[in-house]
C-alpha positions as semicolon CSV with decimal commas, in nm:
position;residue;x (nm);y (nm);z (nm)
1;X;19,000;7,785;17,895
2;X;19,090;8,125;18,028
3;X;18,948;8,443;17,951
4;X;19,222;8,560;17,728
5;X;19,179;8,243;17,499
6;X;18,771;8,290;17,505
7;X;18,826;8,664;17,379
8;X;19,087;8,580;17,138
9;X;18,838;8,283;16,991
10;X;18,567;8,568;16,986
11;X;18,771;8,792;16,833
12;X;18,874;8,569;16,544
13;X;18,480;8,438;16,481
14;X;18,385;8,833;16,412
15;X;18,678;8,901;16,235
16;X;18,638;8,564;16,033
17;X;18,227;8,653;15,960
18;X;18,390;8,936;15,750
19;X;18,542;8,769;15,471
20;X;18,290;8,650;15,173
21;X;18,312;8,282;15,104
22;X;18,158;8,160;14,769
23;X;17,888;7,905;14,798
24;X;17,755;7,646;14,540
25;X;17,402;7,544;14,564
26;X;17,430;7,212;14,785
27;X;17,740;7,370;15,047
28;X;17,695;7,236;15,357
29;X;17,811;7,431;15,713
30;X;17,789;7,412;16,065
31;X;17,458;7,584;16,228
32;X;17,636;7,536;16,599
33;X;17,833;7,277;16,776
34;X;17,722;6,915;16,804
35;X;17,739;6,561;16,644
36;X;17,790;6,514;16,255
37;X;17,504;6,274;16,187
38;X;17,220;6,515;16,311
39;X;17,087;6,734;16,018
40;X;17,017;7,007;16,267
41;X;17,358;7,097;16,302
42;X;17,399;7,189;15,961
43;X;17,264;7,442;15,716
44;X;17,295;7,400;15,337
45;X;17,327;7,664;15,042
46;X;17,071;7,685;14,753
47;X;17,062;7,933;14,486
48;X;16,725;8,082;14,549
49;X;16,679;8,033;14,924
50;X;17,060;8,104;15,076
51;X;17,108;7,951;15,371
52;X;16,869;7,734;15,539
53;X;16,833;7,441;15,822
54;X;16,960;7,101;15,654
55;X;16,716;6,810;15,681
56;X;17,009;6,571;15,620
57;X;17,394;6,525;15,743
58;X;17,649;6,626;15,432
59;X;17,728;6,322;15,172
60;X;18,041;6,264;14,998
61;X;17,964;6,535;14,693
62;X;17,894;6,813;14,950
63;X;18,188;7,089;15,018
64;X;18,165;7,154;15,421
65;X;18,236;7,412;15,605
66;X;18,291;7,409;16,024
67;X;18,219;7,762;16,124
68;X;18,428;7,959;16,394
69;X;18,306;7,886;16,716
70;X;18,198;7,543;16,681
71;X;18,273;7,200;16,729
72;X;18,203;6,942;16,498
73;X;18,231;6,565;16,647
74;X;18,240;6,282;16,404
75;X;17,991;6,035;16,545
76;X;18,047;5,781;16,273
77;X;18,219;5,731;15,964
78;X;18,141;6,006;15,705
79;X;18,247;6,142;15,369
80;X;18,254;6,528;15,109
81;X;18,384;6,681;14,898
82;X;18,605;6,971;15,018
83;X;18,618;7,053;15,421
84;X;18,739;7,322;15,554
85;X;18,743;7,461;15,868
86;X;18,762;7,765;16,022
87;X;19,006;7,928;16,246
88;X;18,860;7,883;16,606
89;X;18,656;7,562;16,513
90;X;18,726;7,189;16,547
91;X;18,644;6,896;16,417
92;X;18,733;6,599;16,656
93;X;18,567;6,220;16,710
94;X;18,394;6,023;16,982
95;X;18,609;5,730;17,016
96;X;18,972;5,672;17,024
97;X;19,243;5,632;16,747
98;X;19,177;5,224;16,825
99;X;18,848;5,211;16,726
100;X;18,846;5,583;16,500
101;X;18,606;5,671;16,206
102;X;18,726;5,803;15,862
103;X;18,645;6,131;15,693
104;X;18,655;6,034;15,328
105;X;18,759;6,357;15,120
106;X;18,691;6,375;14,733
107;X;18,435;6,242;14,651
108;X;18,343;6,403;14,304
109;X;18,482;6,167;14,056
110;X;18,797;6,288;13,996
111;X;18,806;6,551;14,224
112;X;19,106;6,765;14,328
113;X;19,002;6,787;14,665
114;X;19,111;7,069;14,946
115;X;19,111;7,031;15,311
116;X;19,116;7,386;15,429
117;X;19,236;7,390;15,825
118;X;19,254;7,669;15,972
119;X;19,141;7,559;16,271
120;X;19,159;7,223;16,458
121;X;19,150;6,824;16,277
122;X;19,163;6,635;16,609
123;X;19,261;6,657;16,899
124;X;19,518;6,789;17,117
125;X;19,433;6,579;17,420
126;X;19,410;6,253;17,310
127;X;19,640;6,117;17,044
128;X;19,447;6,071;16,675
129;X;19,166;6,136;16,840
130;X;19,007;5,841;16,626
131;X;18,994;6,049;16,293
132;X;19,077;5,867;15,998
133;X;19,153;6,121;15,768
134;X;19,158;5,964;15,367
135;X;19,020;6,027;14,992
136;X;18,822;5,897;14,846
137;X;18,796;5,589;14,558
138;X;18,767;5,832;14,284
139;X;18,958;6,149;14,385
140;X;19,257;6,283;14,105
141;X;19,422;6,426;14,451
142;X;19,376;6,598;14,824
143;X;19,550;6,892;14,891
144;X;19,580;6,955;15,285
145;X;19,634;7,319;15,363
146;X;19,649;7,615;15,638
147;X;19,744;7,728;15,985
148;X;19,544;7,464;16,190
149;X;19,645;7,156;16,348
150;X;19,561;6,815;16,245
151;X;19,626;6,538;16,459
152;X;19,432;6,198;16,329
153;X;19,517;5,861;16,383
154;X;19,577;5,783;15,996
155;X;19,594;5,970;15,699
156;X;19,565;5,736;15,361
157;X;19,424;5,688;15,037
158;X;19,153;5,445;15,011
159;X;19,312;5,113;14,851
160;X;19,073;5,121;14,597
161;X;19,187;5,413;14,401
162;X;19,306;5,335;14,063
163;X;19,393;5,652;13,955
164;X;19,690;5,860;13,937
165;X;19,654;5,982;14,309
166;X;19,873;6,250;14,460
167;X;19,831;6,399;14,818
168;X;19,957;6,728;14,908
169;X;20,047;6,873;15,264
């Protein structure tokens, strides 16, 4: 990266920290970069405490958030609620679009679920970068939104959804 890009990612993370986000007790988001699976990476939201270290990886009726600055790598198939992530962060996967992991969105029983990207979904080096972006069973819909990119290998609806389903880009 050059130095222009590095100041312009800076610049966006401390303009970014700015903005108020609401939380629900049970949010998940990034602490720093590193591997989905480990609960250190994470911090979740209660009520009483705020913030605070996870001691487990987000589950499918978590909303995530993947902060500015940091880089989320699927390291296995996973699953929430909402996602979003912010500009100047990316979430990308450690194999390739043969052998890729899904990200199951929606999973609140009949969710209307949002994938927030204002950052990066992929990869731009590697084609699909092995993301298999799709929603969940239950989910009423997924709405895909923002000024990011998103390059995945697939983007479906799980063949087990029975109910009215409608995706949104």
């Amino acid at each position: 990266m050059t130095k222009i890009q590095l100041i312009l990612i800076l610049l966006t993370c401390i303009l970014h920290q700015n903005k108020i986000h609401a939380q629900s007790a049970g949010d998940y988001r990034s602490l720093q970069s590193g591997n989905w699976n480990t609960a250190g990476n994470w911090q979740i939201y209660s009520n009483s405490a705020g913030w605070s270290t996870a001691t487990s990886k987000p589950g499918s009726s978590r909303n995530v958030t993947v902060q500015c600055g940091h880089i989320i790598t699927l390291d296995g198939s996973n699953s929430c609620n909402n996602l979003t992530i912010e500009s100047g962060a990316t979430l990308n996967s450690t194999v390739g679009s043969a052998s890729a992991y899904y990200l199951r969105v929606g999973g609140v029983a009949n969710s209307n679920a949002i994938v927030q990207n204002d950052g990066l979904l992929g990869s731009t080096t590697t084609t699909g970068d092995g993301i298999i972006l799709e929603a969940a069973a239950n989910a009423a819909s997924v709405i895909i939104k923002g000024s990011g990119i998103c390059q995945v290998a697939r983007l479906r609806a799980v063949s087990a959804n029975t109910s009215n389903f409608s995706m949104e880009i």
